[in-house]
Short mmCIF file of C-alpha atoms in Angstrom, two decimals:
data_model
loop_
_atom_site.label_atom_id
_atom_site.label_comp_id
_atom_site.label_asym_id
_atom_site.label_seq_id
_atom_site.Cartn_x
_atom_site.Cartn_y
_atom_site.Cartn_z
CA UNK V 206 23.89 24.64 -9.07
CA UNK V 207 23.13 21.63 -11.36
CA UNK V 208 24.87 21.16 -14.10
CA UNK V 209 21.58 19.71 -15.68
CA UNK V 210 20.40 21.55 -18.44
CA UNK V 211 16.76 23.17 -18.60
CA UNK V 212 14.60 21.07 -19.36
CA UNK V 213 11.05 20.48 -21.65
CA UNK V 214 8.63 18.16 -19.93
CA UNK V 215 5.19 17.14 -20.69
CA UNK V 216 3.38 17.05 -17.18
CA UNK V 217 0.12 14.54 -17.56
CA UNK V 218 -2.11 16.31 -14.73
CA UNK V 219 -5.49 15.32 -12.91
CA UNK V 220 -8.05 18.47 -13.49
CA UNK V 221 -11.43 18.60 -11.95
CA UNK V 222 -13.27 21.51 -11.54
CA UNK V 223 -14.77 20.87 -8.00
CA UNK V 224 -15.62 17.11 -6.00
CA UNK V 225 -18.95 16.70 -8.35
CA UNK V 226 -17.20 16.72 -11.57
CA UNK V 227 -15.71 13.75 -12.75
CA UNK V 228 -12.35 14.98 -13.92
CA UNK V 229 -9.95 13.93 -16.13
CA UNK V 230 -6.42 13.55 -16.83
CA UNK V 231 -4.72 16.74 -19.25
CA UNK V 232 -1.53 16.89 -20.93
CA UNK V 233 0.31 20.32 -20.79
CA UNK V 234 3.94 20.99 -22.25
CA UNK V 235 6.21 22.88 -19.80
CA UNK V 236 9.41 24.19 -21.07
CA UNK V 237 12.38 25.08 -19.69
CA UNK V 238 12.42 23.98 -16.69
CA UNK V 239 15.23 24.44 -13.79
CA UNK V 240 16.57 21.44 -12.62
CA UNK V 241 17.42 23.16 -9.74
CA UNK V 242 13.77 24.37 -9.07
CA UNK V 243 11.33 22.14 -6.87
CA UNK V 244 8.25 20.18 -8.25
CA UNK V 245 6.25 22.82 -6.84
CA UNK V 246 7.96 25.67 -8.20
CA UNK V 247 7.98 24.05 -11.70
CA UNK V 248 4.16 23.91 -11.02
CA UNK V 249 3.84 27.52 -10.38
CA UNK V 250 5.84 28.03 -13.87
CA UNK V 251 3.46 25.71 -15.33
CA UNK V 252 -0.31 28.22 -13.62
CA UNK V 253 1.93 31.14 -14.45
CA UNK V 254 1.35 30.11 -18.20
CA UNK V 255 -2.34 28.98 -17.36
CA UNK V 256 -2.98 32.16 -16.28
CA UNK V 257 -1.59 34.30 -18.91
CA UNK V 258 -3.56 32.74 -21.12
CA UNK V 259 -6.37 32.74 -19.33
CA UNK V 260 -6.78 29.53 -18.32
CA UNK V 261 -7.60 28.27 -14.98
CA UNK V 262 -4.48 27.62 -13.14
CA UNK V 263 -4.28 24.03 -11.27
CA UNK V 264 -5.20 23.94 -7.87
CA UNK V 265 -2.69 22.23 -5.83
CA UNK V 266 -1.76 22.46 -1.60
CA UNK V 267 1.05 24.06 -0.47
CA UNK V 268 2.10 25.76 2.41
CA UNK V 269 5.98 25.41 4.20
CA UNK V 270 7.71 24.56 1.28
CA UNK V 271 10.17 23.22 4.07
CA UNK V 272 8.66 19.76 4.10
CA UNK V 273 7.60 20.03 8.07
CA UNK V 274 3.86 21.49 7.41
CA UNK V 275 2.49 18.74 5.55
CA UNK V 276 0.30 20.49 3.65
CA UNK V 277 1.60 19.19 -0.21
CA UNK V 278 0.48 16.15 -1.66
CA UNK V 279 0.67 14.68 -5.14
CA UNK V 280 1.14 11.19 -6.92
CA UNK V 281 3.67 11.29 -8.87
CA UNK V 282 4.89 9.40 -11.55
CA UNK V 283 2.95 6.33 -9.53
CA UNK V 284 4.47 7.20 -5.97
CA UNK V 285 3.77 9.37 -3.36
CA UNK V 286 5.68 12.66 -3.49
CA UNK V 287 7.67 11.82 -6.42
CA UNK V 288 10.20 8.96 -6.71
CA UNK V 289 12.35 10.52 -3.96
CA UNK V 290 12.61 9.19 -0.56
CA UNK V 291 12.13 10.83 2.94
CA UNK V 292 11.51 14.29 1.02
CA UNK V 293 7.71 15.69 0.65
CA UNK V 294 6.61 16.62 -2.98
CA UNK V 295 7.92 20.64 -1.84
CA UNK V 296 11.62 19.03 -1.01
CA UNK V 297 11.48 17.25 -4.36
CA UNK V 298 13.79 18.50 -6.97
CA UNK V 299 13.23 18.92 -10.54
CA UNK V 300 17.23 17.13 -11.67
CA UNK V 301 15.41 13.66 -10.45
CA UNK V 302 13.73 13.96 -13.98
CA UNK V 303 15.37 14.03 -17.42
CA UNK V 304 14.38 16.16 -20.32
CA UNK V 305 11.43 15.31 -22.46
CA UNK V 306 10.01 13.03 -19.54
CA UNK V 307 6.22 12.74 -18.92
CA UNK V 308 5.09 13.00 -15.50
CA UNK V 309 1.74 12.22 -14.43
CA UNK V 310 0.57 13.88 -11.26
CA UNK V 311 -2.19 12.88 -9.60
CA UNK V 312 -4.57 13.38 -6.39
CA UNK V 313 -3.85 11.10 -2.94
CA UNK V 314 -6.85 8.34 -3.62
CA UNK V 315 -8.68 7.27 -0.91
CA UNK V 316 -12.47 7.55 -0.25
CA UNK V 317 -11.42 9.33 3.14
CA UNK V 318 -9.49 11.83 1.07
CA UNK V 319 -12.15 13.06 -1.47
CA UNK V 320 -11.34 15.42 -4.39
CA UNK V 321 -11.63 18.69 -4.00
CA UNK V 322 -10.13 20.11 -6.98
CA UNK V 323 -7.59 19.23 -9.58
CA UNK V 324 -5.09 17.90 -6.71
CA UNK V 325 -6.45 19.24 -3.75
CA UNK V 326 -7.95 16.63 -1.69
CA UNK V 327 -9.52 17.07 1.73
CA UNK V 328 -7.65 15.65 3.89
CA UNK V 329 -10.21 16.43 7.31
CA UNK V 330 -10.68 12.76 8.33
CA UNK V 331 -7.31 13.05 9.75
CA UNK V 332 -8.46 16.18 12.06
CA UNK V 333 -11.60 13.95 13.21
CA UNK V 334 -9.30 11.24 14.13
CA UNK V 335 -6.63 13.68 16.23
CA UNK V 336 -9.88 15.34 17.79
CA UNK V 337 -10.95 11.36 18.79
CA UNK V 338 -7.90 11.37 21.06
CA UNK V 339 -4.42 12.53 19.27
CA UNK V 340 -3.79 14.90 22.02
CA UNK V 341 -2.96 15.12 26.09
CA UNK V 342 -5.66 16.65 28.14
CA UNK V 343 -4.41 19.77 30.28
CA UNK V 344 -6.19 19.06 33.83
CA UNK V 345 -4.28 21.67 35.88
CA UNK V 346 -5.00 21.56 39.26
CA UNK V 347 -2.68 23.41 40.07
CA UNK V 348 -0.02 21.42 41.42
CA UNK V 349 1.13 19.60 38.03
CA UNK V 350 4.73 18.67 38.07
CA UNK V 351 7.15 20.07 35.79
CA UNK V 352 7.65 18.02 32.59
CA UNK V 353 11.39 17.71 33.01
CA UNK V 354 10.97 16.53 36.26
CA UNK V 355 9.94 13.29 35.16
CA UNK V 356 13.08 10.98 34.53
CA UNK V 357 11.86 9.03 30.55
CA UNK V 358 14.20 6.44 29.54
CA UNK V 359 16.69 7.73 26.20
CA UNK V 360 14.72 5.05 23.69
CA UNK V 361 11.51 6.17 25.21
CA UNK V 362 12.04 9.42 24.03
CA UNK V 363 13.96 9.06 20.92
CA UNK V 364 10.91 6.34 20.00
CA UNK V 365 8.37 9.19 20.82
CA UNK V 366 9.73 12.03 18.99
CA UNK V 367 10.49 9.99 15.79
CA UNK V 368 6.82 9.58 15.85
CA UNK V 369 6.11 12.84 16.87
CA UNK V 370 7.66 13.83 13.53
CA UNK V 371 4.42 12.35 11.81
CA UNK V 372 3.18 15.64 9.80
CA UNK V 373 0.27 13.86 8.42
CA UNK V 374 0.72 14.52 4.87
CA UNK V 375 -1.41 11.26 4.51
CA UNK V 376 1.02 9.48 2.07
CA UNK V 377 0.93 6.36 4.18
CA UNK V 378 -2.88 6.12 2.81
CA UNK V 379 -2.06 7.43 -0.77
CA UNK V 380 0.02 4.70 -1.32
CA UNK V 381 -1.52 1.51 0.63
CA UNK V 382 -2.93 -0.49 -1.23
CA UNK V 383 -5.87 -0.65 0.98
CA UNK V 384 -5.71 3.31 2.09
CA UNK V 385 -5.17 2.34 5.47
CA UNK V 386 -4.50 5.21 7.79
CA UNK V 387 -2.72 2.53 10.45
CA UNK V 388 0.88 4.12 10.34
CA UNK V 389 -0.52 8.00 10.88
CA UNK V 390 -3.06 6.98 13.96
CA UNK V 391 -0.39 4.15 15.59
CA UNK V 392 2.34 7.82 15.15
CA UNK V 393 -0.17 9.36 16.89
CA UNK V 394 -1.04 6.53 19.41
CA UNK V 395 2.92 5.63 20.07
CA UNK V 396 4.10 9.78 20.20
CA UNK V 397 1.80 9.62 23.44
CA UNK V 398 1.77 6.01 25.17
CA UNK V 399 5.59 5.74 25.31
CA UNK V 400 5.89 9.16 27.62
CA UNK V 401 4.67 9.26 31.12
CA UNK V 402 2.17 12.11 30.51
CA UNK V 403 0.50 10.70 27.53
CA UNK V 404 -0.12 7.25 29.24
CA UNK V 405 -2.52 8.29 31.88
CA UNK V 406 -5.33 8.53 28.87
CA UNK V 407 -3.74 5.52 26.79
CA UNK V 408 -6.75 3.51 26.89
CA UNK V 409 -8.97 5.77 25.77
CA UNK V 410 -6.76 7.36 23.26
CA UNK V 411 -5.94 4.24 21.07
CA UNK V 412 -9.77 2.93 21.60
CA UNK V 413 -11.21 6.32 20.34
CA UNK V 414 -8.99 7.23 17.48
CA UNK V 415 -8.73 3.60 16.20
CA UNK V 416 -13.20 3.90 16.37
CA UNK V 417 -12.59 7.02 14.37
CA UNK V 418 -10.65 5.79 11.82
CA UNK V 419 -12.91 2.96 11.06
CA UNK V 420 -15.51 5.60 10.84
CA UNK V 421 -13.76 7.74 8.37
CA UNK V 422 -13.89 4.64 5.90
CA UNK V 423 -9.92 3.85 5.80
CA UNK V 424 -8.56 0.58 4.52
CA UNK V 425 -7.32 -2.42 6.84
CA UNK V 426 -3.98 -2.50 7.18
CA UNK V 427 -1.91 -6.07 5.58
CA UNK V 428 1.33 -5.06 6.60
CA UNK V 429 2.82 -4.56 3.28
CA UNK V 430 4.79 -2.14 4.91
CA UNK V 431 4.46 0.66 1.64
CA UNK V 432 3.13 3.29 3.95
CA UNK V 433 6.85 3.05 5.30
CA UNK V 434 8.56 3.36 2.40
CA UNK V 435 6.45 6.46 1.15
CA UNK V 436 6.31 8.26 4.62
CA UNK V 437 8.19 11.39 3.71
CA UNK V 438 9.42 10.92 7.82
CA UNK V 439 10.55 7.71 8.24
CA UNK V 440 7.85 6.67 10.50
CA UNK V 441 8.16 3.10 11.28
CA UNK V 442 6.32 0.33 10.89
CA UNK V 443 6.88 -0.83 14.40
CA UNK V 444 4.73 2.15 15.41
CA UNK V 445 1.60 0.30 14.04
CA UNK V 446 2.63 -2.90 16.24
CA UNK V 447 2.95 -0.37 19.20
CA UNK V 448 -0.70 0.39 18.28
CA UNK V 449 -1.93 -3.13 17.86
CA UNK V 450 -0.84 -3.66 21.59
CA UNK V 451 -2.03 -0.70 22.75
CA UNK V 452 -5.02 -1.52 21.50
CA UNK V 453 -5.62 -5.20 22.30
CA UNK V 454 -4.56 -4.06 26.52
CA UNK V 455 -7.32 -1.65 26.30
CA UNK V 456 -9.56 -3.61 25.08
CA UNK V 457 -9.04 -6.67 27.10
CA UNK V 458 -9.00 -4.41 30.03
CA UNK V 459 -11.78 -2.28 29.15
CA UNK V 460 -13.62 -5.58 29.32
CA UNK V 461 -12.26 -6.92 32.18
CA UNK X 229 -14.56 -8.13 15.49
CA UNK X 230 -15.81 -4.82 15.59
CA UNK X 231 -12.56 -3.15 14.87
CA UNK X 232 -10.22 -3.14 11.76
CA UNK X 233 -7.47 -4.10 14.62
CA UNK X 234 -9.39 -6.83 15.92
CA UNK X 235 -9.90 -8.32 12.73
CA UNK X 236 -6.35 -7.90 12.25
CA UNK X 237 -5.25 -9.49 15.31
CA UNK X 238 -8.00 -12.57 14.65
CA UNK X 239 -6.46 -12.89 11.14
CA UNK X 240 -2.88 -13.30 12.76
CA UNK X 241 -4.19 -15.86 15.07
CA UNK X 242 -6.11 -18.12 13.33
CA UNK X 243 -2.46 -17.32 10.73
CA UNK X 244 -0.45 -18.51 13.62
CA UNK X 245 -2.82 -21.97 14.02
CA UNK X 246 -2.75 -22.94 10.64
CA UNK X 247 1.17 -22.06 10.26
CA UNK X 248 1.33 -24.43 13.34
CA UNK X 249 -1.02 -26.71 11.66
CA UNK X 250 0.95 -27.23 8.21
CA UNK X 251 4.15 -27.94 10.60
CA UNK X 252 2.26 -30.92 12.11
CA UNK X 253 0.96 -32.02 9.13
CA UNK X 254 4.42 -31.96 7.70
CA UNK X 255 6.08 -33.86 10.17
CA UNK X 256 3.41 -36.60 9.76
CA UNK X 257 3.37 -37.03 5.75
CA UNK X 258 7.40 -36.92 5.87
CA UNK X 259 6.83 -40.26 7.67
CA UNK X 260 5.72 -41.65 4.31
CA UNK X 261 8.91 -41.46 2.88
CA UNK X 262 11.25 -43.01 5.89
CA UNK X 263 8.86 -45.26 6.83
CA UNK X 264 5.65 -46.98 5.46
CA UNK X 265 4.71 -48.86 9.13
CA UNK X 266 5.45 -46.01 11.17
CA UNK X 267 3.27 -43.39 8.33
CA UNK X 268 0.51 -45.91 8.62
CA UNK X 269 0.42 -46.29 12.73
CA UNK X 270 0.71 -42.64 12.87
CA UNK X 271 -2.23 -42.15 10.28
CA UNK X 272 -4.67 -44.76 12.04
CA UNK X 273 -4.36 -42.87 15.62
CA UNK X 274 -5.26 -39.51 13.98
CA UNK X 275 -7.97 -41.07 12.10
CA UNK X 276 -9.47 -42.82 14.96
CA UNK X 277 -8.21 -41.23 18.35
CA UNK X 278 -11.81 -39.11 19.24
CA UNK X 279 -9.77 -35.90 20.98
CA UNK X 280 -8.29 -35.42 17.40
CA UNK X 281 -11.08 -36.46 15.09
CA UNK X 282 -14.31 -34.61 17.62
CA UNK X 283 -12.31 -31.79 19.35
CA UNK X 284 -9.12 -31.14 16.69
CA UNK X 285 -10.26 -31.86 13.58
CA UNK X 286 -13.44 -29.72 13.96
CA UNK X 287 -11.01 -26.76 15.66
CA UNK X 288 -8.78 -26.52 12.46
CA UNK X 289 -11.87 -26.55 10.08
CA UNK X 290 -13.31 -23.58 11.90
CA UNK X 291 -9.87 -22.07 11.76
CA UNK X 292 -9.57 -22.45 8.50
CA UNK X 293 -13.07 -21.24 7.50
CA UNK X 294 -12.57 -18.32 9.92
CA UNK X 295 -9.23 -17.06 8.00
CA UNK X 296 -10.86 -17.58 4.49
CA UNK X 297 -13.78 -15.80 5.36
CA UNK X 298 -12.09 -13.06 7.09
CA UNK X 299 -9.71 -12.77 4.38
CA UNK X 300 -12.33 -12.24 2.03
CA UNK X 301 -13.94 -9.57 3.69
CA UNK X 302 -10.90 -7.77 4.43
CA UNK X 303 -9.99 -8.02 0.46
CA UNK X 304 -13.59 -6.56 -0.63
CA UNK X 305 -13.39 -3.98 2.63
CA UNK X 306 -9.92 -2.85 1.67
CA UNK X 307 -11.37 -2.49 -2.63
CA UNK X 308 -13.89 -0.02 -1.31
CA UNK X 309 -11.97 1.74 0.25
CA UNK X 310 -10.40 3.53 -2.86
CA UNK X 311 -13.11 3.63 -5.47
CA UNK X 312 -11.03 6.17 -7.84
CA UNK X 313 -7.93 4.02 -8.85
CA UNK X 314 -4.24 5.96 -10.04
CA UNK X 315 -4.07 6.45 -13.19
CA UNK X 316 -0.47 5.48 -12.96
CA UNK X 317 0.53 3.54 -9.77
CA UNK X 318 3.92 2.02 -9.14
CA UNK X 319 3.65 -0.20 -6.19
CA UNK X 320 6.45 -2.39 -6.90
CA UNK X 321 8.45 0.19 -5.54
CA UNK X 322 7.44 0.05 -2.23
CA UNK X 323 6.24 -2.97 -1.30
CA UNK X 324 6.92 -6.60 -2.65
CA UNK X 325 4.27 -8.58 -4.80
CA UNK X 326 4.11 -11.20 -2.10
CA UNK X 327 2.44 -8.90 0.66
CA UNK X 328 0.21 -6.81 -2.32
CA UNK X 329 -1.41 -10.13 -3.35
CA UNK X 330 -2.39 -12.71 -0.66
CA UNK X 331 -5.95 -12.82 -1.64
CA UNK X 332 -4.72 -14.75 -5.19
CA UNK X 333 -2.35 -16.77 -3.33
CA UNK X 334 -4.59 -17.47 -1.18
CA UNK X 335 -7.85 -18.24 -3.34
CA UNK X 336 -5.12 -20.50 -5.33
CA UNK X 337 -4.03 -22.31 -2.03
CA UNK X 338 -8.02 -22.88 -1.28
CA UNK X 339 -8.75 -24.50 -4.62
CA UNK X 340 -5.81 -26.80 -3.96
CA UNK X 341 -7.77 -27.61 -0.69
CA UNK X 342 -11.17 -28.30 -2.48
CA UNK X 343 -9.34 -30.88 -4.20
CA UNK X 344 -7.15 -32.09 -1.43
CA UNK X 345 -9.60 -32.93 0.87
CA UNK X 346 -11.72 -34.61 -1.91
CA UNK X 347 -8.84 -36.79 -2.25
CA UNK X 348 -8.15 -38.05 1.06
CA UNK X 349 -10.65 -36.19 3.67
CA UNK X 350 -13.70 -37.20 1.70
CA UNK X 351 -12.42 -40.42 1.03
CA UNK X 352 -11.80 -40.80 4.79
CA UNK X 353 -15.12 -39.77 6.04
CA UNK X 354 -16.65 -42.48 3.38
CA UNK X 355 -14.18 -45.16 4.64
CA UNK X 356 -15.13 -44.73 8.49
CA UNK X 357 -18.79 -43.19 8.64
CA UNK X 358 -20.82 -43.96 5.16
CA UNK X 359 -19.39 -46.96 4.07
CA UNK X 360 -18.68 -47.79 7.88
CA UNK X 361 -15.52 -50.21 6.60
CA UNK X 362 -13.41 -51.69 8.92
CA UNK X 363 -10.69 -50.30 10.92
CA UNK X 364 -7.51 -50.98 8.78
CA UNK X 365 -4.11 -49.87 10.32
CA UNK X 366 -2.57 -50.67 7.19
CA UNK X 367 -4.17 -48.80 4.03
CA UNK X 368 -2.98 -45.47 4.63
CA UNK X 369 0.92 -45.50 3.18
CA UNK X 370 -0.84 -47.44 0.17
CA UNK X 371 -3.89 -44.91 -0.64
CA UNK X 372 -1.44 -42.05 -0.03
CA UNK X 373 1.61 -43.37 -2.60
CA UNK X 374 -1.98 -44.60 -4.96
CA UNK X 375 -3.34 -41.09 -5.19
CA UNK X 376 0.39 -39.29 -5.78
CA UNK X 377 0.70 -41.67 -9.04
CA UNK X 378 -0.79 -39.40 -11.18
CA UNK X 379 1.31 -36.63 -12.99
CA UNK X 380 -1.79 -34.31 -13.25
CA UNK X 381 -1.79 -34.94 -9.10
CA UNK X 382 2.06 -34.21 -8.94
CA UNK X 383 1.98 -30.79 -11.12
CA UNK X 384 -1.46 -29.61 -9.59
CA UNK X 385 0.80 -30.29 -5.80
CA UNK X 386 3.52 -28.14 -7.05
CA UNK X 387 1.99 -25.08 -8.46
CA UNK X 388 -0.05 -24.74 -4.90
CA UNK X 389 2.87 -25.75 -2.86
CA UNK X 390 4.48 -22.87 -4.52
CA UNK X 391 1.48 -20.53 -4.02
CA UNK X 392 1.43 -21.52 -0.45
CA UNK X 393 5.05 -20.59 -0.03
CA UNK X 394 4.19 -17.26 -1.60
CA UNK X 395 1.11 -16.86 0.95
CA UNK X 396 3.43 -17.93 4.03
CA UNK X 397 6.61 -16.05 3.20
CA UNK X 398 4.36 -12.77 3.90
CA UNK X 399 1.98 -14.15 6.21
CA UNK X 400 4.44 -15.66 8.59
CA UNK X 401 6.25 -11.88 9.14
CA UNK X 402 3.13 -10.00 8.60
CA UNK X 403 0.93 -12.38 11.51
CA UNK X 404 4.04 -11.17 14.55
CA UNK X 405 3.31 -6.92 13.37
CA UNK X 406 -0.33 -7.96 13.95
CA UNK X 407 -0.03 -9.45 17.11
CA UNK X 408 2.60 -6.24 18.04
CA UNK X 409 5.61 -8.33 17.85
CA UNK X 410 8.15 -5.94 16.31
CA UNK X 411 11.20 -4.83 17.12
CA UNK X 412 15.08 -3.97 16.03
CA UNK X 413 16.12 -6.23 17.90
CA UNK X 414 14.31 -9.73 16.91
CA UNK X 415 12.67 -8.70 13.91
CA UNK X 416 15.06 -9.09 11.22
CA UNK X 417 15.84 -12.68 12.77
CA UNK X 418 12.08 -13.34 12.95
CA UNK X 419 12.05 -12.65 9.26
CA UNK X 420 14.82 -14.89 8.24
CA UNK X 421 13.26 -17.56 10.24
CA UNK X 422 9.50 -16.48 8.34
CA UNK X 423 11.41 -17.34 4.80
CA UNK X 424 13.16 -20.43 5.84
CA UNK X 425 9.44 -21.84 7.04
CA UNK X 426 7.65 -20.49 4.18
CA UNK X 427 9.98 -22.00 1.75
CA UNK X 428 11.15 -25.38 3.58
CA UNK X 429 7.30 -26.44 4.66
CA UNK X 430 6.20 -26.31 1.08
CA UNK X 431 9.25 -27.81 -0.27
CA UNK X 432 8.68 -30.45 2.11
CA UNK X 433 4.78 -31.26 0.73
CA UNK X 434 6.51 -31.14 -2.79
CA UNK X 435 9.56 -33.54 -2.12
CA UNK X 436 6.55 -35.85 -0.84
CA UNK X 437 4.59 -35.72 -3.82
CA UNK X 438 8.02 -36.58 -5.93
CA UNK X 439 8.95 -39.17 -3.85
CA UNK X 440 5.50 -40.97 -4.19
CA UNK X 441 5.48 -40.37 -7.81
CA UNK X 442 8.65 -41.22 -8.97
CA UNK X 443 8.37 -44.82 -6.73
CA UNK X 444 5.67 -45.85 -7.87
CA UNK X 445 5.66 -49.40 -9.53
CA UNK X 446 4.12 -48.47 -12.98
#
């Protein structure tokens, strides 16, 4: 237990009633306040009031609450998920604020993440771009060789499942300055190309999603390297140059 | 082209030519301050030798052109791709200004150029192919330590020096990630080695301009 007292905040939040309004930011007084509770929780203190006074409650996602689903968003206080690092706006705690702080909370921006409601944004381009190619096709023909049969090198792996831990919260593009998507497809592209069963379709993979992305109106990447920074997992930066060659091979060699 | 990572990779390379380019040009003008004979024979064979002056100098205007264009599309690509700004944004705490703002360093780098190569490309192109004057192996020390006498000249060469050194000490780093160069191993080394070029190349241009403008014989 903290030994923080409760605390009275004034949260400054993004409400807009659906993606045609134009929305605004409101200012609503919360008051005592855990500092043991999460940012979401204090939230649902916050809509409990909304609602018991009849007033529509703030729409936010949520799902886990164990920061692996990747389902919560939120800007805030000018960062993605909070001022915290490596934690997802569920895994942030309410003792990183003081009492009688403001907090402004808004919506991931990007045009591939429109506004849905208040601070739900929908975050489908990412699906599109998984369906391009994010995946390993499953061509039994019966004789497929067991999986831990094939000998993969210790950094191999280790590289591939720190990528693999991508949950595709879509911070990287909340807090690019361009809303690139670069660090979640080059997760994607590098969970795959570094293991023996995701290479057979490497060419096509990086090609397709990297089309995809384009298409879904993301940002170039300028290697500021924020997307890093903000990734509630960690995922590297040296995924994206994993990607870049990826790409360039199959493009040369798609020429070729 | 097609592809944001083409355009990316394109970016680094033409990056990588002119980084390349600035170190040549470096190693010439430094000449001007050990020795006035061997800064004036170097001068006349890039002014007159035809590989560099048909084949080179054409090459690094395209590159040059190519990364300023490019750039600029990128920069108005990358604004429309978040209409709906933050509110409240705090991006100094994930990223430094440097890699956030190469389009100002840049466009302040480019109107150095403008007036650059009005000084001595223009001039050059007047000398050989308008005017058609005579080959002189001799002039170019003089004209060079001439045009640095101004102060206006020496604070104008500072400020985009400094600019520059801004631009590079991002774009050096950020041009390997394009290409795919990164990893633990030679990375951080590649980056120490980015921020000694970025700083010593324009530090180099600027000691230059000094030295011309504090020997002159007012």
């Amino acid at each position: 237990m903290s030994e923080k007292k409760d605390m009275d905040l004034t949260l400054k939040i993004w409400r807009q009633k659906d993606a045609q309004d134009k929305g605004q930011m409101v200012n609503y007084p919360v008051k005592s306040i855990s500092p043991d509770s999460s940012f979401l929780e204090m939230l649902d203190v916050l809509n409990e009031d909304l609602v018991n006074k009849g007033d529509e409650p703030v729409a936010f996602d949520h799902d886990c609450r164990e920061g692996i689903c990747g389902m919560c968003s939120l800007y805030i206080n000018g960062e993605a998920h909070g001022p915290d690092r490596k934690v997802t706006t569920c895994q942030l705690h309410m003792r990183k604020f003081k009492d009688g702080d403001t907090i402004t909370i808004e919506p991931w921006r990007a045009n591939a993440f429109p506004v849905l409601k208040d601070l739900v944004v929908d975050r489908s381009s990412f699906d599109r771009i998984q369906q391009a190619g994010g995946f390993i096709s499953v061509n039994t023909s019966g004789n497929t060789q067991d999986a831990n049969a094939i000998p993969i090198s210790k950094i191999d792996a280790d590289n591939a499942m720190d990528a693999a831990t991508c949950i595709g919260c879509g911070a990287c593009v909340a807090t690019c300055k361009n809303a690139s998507a670069m660090l979640f497809v080059s997760a994607k592209v590098a969970q795959f190309s570094l293991l023996p069963q995701g290479k057979v379709e490497r060419k096509e993979r990086v090609l397709n999603m990297v089309h995809q992305m384009d298409l879904e109106g993301f940002g170039n990447c300028t290697n500021t390297g924020a997307c890093e920074v903000e990734c509630p997992k960690g995922i590297s930066l040296e995924n994206i140059a994993i990607m870049n060659t990826e790409y360039l091979k199959a493009s040369i060699s798609k020429k070729a | 082209m097609k592809s944001s990572i083409s355009r990316k990779i394109l970016m680094a390379l033409s990056g990588f030519f002119l980084m390349f380019f600035l170190l040549q040009h470096l190693s010439i003008n430094i000449l001007s301050v050990i020795s006035p004979d061997m800064f004036n024979e170097v001068s006349h064979f890039m002014g007159y030798n035809p590989i560099i002056q048909f084949i080179m100098q054409p090459i690094l205007i395209f590159g040059l052109l190519f990364h300023l264009i490019m750039g600029m599309y990128l920069e108005y690509q990358n604004n429309k791709a978040r209409i709906k700004k933050y509110v409240n944004n705090k991006p100094n705490t994930n990223s430094p200004w440097v890699s956030r703002n190469m389009i100002i360093s840049g466009i302040t780098v480019l109107a150095f150029l403008i007036l650059h190569m009005s000084d001595f490309w223009a001039h050059e192109m007047n000398y050989k192919y308008i005017a058609g004057s005579p080959e002189d192996p001799t002039r170019y020390w003089e004209e060079l330590h001439h045009e640095m006498g101004e102060m206006s000249h020496l604070i104008i060469y500072t400020i985009a020096n400094i600019f520059l050194a801004l631009h590079l000490l991002h774009g050096f780093q950020s041009s390997f990630q394009s290409v795919g160069f990164n990893n633990n191993k030679y990375t951080p080394t590649l980056k120490k080695l980015g921020n000694v070029y970025a700083i010593l190349i324009p530090l180099g241009f600027i000691f230059i301009a000094f030295f011309h403008f504090f020997t002159q014989s007012h």
